[in-house]
Coordinates of C-alpha atoms and ligand atoms in Angstrom, one line a residue:
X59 CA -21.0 12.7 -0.9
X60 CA -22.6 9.5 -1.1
X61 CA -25.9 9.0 -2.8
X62 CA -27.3 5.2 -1.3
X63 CA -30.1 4.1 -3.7
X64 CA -33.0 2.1 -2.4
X65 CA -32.6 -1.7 -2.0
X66 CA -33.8 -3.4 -5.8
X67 CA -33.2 0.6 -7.5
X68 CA -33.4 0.0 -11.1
X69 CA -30.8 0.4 -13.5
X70 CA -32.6 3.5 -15.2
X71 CA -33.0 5.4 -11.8
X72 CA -29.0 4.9 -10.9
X73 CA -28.5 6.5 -14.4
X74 CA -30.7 9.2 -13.9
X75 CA -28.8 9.7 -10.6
X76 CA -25.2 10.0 -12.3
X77 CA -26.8 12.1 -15.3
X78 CA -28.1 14.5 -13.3
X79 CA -24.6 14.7 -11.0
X80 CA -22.8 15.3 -14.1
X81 CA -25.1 18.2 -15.1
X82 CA -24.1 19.3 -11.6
X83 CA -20.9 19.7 -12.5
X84 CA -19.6 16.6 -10.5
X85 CA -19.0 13.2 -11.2
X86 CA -21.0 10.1 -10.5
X87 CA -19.1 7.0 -9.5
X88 CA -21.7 3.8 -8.8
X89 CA -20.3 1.3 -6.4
X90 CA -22.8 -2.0 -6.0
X91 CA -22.8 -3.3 -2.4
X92 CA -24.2 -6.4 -1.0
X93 CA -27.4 -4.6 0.3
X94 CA -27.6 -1.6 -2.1
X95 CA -25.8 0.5 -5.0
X96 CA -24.0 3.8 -3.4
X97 CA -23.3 6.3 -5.8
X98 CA -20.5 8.1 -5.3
X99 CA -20.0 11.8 -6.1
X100 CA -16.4 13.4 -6.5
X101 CA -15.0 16.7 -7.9
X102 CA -16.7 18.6 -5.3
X103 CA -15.4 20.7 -2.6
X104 CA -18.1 20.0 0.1
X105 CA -20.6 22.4 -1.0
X106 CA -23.1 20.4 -3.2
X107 CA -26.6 21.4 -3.3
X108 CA -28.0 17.5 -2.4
X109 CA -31.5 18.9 -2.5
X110 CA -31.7 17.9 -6.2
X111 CA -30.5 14.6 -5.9
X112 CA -33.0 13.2 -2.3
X113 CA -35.8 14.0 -4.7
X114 CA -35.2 11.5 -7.3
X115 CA -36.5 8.3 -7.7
X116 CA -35.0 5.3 -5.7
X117 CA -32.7 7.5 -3.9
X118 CA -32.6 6.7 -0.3
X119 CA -30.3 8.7 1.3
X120 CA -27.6 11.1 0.7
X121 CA -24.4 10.8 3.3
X122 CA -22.0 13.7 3.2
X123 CA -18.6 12.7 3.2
X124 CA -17.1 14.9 5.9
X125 CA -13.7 14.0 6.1
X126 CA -11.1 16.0 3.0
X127 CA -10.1 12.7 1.4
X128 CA -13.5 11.1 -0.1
X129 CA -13.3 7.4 -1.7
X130 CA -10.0 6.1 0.9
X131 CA -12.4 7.2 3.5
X132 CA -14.8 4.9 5.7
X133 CA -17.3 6.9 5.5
X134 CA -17.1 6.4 1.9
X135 CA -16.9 2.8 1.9
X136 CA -17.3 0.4 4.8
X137 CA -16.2 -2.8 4.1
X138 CA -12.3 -3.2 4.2
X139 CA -10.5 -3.2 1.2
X140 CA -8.7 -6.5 -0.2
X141 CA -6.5 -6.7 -2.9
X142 CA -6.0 -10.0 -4.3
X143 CA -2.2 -10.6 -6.1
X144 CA -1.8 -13.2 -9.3
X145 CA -0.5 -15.7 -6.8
X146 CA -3.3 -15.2 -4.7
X147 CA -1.9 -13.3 -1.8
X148 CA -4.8 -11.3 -0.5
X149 CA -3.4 -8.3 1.4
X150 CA -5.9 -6.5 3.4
X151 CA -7.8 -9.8 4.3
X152 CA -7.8 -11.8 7.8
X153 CA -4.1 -13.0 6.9
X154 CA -1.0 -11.2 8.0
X155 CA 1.3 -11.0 4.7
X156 CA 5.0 -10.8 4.7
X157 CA 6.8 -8.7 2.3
X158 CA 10.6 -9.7 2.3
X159 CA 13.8 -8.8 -0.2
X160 CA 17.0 -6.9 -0.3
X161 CA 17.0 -3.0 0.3
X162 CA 18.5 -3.1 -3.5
X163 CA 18.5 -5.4 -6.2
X164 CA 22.1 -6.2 -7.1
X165 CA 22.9 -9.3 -9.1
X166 CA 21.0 -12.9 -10.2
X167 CA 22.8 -14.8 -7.8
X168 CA 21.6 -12.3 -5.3
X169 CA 17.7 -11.9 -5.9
X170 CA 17.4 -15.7 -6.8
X171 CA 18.7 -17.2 -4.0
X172 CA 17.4 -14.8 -1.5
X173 CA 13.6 -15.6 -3.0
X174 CA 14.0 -19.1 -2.9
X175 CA 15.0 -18.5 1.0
X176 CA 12.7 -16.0 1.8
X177 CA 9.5 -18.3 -0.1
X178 CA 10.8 -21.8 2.2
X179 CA 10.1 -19.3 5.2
X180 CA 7.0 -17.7 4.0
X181 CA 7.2 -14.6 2.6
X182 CA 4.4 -14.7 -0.6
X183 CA 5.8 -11.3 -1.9
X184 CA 9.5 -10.4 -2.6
X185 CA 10.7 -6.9 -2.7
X186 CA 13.8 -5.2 -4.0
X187 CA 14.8 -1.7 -5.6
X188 CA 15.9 -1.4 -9.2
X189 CA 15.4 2.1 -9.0
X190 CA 16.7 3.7 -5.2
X191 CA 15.8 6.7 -4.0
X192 CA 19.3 7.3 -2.5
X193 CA 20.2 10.9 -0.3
X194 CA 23.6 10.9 -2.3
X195 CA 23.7 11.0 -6.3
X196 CA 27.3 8.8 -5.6
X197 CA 25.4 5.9 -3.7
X198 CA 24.5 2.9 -5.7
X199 CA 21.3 4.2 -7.4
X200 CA 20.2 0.5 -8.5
X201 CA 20.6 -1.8 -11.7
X202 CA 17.6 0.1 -13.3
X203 CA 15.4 -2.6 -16.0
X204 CA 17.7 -5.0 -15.5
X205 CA 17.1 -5.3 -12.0
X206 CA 13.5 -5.3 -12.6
X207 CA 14.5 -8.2 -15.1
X208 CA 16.0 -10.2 -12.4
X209 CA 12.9 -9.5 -10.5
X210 CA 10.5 -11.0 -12.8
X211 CA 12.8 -14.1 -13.0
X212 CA 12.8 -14.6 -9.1
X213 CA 8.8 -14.0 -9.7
X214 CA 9.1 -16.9 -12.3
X215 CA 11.0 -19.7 -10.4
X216 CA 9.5 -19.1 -7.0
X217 CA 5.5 -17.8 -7.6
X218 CA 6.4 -14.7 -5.2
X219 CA 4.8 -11.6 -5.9
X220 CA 6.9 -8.8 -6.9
X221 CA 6.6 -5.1 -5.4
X222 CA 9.4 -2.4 -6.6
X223 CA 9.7 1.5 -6.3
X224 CA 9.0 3.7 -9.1
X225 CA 10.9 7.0 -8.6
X226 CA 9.1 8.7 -11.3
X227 CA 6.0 8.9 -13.9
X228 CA 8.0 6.6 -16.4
X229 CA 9.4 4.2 -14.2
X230 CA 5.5 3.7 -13.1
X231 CA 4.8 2.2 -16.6
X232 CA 7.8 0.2 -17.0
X233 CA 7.6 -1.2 -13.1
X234 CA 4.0 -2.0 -14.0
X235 CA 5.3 -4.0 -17.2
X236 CA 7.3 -6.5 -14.7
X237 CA 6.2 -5.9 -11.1
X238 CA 2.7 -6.9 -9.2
X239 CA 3.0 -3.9 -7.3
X240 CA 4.2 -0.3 -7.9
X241 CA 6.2 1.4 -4.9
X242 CA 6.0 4.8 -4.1
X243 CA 8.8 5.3 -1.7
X244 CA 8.9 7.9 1.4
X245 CA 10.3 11.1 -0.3
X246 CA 7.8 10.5 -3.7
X247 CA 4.4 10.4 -1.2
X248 CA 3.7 13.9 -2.4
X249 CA 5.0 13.6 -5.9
X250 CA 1.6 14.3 -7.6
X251 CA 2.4 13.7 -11.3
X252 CA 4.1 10.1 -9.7
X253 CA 1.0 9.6 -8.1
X254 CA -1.3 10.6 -10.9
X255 CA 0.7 7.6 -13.4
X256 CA 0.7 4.7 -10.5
X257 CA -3.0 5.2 -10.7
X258 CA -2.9 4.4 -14.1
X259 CA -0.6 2.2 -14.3
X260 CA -3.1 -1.3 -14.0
X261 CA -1.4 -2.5 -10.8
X262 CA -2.0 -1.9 -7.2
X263 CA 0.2 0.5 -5.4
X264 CA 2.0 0.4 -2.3
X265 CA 2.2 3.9 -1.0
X266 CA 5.0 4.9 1.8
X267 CA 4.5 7.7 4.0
X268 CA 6.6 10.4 3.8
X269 CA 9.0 10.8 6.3
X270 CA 7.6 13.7 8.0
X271 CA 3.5 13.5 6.9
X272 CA 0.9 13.9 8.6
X273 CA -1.9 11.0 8.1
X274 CA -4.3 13.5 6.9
X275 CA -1.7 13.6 4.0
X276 CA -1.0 10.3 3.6
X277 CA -4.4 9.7 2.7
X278 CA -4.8 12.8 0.5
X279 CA -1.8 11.1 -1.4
X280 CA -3.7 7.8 -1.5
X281 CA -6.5 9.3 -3.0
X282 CA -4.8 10.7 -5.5
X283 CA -4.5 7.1 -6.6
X284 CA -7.6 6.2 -6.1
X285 CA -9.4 9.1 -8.3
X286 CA -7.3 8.4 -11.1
X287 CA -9.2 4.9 -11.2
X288 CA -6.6 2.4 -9.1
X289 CA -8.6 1.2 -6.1
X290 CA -6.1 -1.3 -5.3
X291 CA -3.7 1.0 -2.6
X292 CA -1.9 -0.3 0.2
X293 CA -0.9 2.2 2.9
X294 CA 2.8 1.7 4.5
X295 CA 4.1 3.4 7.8
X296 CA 7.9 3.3 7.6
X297 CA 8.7 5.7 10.5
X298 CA 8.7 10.0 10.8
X299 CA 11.6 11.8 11.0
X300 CA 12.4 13.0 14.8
X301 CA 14.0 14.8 16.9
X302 CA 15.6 11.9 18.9
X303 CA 18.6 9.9 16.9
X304 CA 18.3 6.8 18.7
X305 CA 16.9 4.9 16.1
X306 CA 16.7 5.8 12.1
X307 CA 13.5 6.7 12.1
X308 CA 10.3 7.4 14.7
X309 CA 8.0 4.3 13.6
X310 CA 4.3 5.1 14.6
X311 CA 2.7 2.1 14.9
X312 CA -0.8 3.9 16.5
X313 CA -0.9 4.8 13.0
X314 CA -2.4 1.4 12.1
X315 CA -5.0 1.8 14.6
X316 CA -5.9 5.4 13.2
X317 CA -5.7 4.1 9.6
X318 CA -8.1 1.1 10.2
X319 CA -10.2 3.2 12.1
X320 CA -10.3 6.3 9.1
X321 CA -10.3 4.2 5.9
X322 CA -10.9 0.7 4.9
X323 CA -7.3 0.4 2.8
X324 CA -5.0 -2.0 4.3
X325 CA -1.8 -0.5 6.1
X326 CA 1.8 -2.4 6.7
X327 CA 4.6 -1.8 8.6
X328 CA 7.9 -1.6 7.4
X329 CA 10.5 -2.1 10.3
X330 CA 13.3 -1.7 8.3
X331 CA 13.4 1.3 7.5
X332 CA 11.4 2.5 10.9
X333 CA 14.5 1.4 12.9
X334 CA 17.3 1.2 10.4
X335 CA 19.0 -1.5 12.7
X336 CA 18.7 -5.2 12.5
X337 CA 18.9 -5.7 15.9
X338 CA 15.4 -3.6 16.7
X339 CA 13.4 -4.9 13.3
X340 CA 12.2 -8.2 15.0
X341 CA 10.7 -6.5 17.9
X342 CA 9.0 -3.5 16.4
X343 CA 7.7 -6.2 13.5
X344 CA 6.4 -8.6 16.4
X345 CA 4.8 -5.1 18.0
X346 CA 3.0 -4.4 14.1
X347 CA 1.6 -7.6 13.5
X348 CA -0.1 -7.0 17.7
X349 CA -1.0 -3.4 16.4
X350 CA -3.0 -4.7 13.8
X351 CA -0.6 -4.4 10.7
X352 CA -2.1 -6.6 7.8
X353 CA 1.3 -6.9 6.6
X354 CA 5.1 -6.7 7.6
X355 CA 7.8 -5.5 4.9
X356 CA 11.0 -6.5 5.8
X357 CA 14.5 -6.1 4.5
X358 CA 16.9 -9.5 4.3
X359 CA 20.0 -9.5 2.4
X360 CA 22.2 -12.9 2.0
X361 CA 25.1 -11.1 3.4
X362 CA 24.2 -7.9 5.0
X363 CA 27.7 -7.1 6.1
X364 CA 28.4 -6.9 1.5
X365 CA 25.1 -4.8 0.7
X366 CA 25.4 -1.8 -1.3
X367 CA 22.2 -0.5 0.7
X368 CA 20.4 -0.8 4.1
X369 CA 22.9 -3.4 5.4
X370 CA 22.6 -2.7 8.4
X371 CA 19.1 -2.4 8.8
X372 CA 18.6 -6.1 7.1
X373 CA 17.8 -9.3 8.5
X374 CA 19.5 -12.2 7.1
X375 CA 17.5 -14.8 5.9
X376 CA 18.1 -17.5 9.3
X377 CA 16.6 -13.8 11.3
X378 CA 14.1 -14.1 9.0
X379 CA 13.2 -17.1 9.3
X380 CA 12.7 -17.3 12.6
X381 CA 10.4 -13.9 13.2
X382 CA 8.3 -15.8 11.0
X383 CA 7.4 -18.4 13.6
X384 CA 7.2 -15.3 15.8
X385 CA 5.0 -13.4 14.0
X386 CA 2.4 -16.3 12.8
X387 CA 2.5 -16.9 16.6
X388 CA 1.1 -13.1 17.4
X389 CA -1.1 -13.4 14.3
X390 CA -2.7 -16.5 16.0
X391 CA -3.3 -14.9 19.1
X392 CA -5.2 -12.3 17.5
X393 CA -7.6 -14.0 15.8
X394 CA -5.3 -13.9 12.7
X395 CA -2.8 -16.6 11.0
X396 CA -0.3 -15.4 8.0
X397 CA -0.9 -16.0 4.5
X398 CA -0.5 -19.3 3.6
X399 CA 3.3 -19.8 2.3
X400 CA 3.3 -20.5 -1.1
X401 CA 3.7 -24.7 -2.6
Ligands
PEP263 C1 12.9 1.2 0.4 O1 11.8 0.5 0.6 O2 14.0 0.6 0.1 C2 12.9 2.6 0.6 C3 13.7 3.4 -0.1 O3 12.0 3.0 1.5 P1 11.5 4.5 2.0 O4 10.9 5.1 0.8 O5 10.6 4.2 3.0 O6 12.7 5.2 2.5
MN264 MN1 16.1 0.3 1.9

């Protein structure tokens, strides 16, 4: 529910407002706009008595909040969310951004030279596991801090943002001591205790949908986030599980539409792991960015033939290179343009 206070409401009357929520039971959350203050009201279950609260003074209105997940919703807040990075990527905004790295973190020689590629072609934020989520407990389950190590270095000689997965509640803390963004992979999205910590964590979060979730639960998941205080969440479609074993995964790109249209959090697309070949990731990247996407995440690896994850599925950095004239083209013809490539 969403109390909206009358345009000029004094400071005293909004406190009134979230005293008298609070002796309801509830709490009261107030969120300035550019016309008016909006207070919200979570911890409820959709039965709140809002007689009480129209009858105070400078309320305006009172909005129910029909949909189950409250403060990701539109309803909730209107504008679009935009989460600005230390290097002044703004994901979320008019401006496409491009999220590029290995599947996996492996050595310096690796991480550095694929940034320095991946920065001259105009990706603003780097990506790569140090902690992978891998089906088998004998696959290569990443160099742990020490890749998040080399991460921070690439950070450090290139000005790239940094976003790597956290696979559990103390990995969130320690990610959060070197990264810019905190993953939540695909088979975490419904790891509640995971979820609780990223929201705590003081970064924003990129959160993957699970492999076979529904968007209703993608954006329970997201508000998990959100309630614990980190508004900061960036939605990621990565593909469904299906019946059809054409391609890795079943990537839903109408889910950007639906997203956009249900909540004001951003939403990428990650065609890596929504195809699992390099052959398709162009093309299905190309169709995000016309869908809508504010942001692509890609997988490139130096050598992908020599990866000890997702070779197949990565681009190398000459395929990269070149969607990236693609996809600034697309953005263009949209009304969009990517984020500027960093000096
Ligand atoms: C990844 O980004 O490398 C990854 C493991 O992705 P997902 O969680 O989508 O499988
Ligand atoms: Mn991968």
């Amino acid at each position: 529910m969403l109390i909206v206070m009358k345009h000029g409401a004094r400071g005293a009357e909004i406190d009134e407002v979230v005293r008298v929520i609070e002796e309801m039971g509830y709490e009261g959350r107030p969120m300035p706009g550019t016309q008016r203050v909006a207070i919200g009201l979570v911890g409820n279950d959709g039965n709140v008595d809002a007689s009480r609260l129209i009858a105070l003074p400078g309320v305006l209105n009172v909005i129910p909040v029909t949909q189950p997940y409250k403060q990701v919703s539109r309803e909730w807040r209107e504008e679009s969310t935009e989460i600005r990075l230390r290097n002044g990527t703004v994901i979320g905004g008019r401006d496409v951004v491009l999220m590029a790295g290995p599947c996996s973190v492996e050595d310096e020689e690796q991480i550095l030279g694929v940034a320095a590629e991946l920065k001259r072609a105009g990706a603003t934020v780097l990506r790569g596991g140090a902690f992978k989520p891998r089906t088998s407990p004998y696959a290569f389950q990443g160099l742990g801090e020490a890749g998040l190590k080399l991460l921070a270095a690439a950070r450090d000689a290139t000005g790239m943002a940094v976003v790597t997965e956290a696979l559990d509640s103390e990995g969130a803390e320690l990610v959060a001591e070197y990264a810019d963004i905190i993953q939540i992979g695909a088979r975490n999205m419904q790891n509640y205790s995971l979820l609780r910590a990223a929201g705590r964590a003081g970064v924003p979060v990129l959160l993957k949908r699970g492999m076979s979730a529904t968007l209703k639960e993608l954006l329970l998941a997201a508000e998990y986030i959100v309630n614990e205080g980190e508004s900061r969440v960036v939605l990621c479609e990565r593909g469904l599980r299906s019946f059809d074993d054409h391609a890795r995964n079943l990537l839903d790109l109408t889910v950007v539409v639906s997203v956009h249209e249900l909540s004001h959090l951003p939403v990428i697309v990650d065609p890596s792991h929504g195809t699992g070949d390099r052959r398709k990731v162009p093309a299905m990247a190309r169709a995000a960015v016309a869908a809508g996407a504010d942001g692509v995440m890609t997988e490139v690896h130096p050598e992908p033939a020599r990866a000890l994850s997702d070779g197949a599925q990565s681009l190398t950095p000459q395929e990269f290179n070149d969607l990236v004239v693609e996809l600034r083209a697309i953005a263009r013809a949209i009304g969009r343009d990517l984020v500027p490539a960093l000096e």
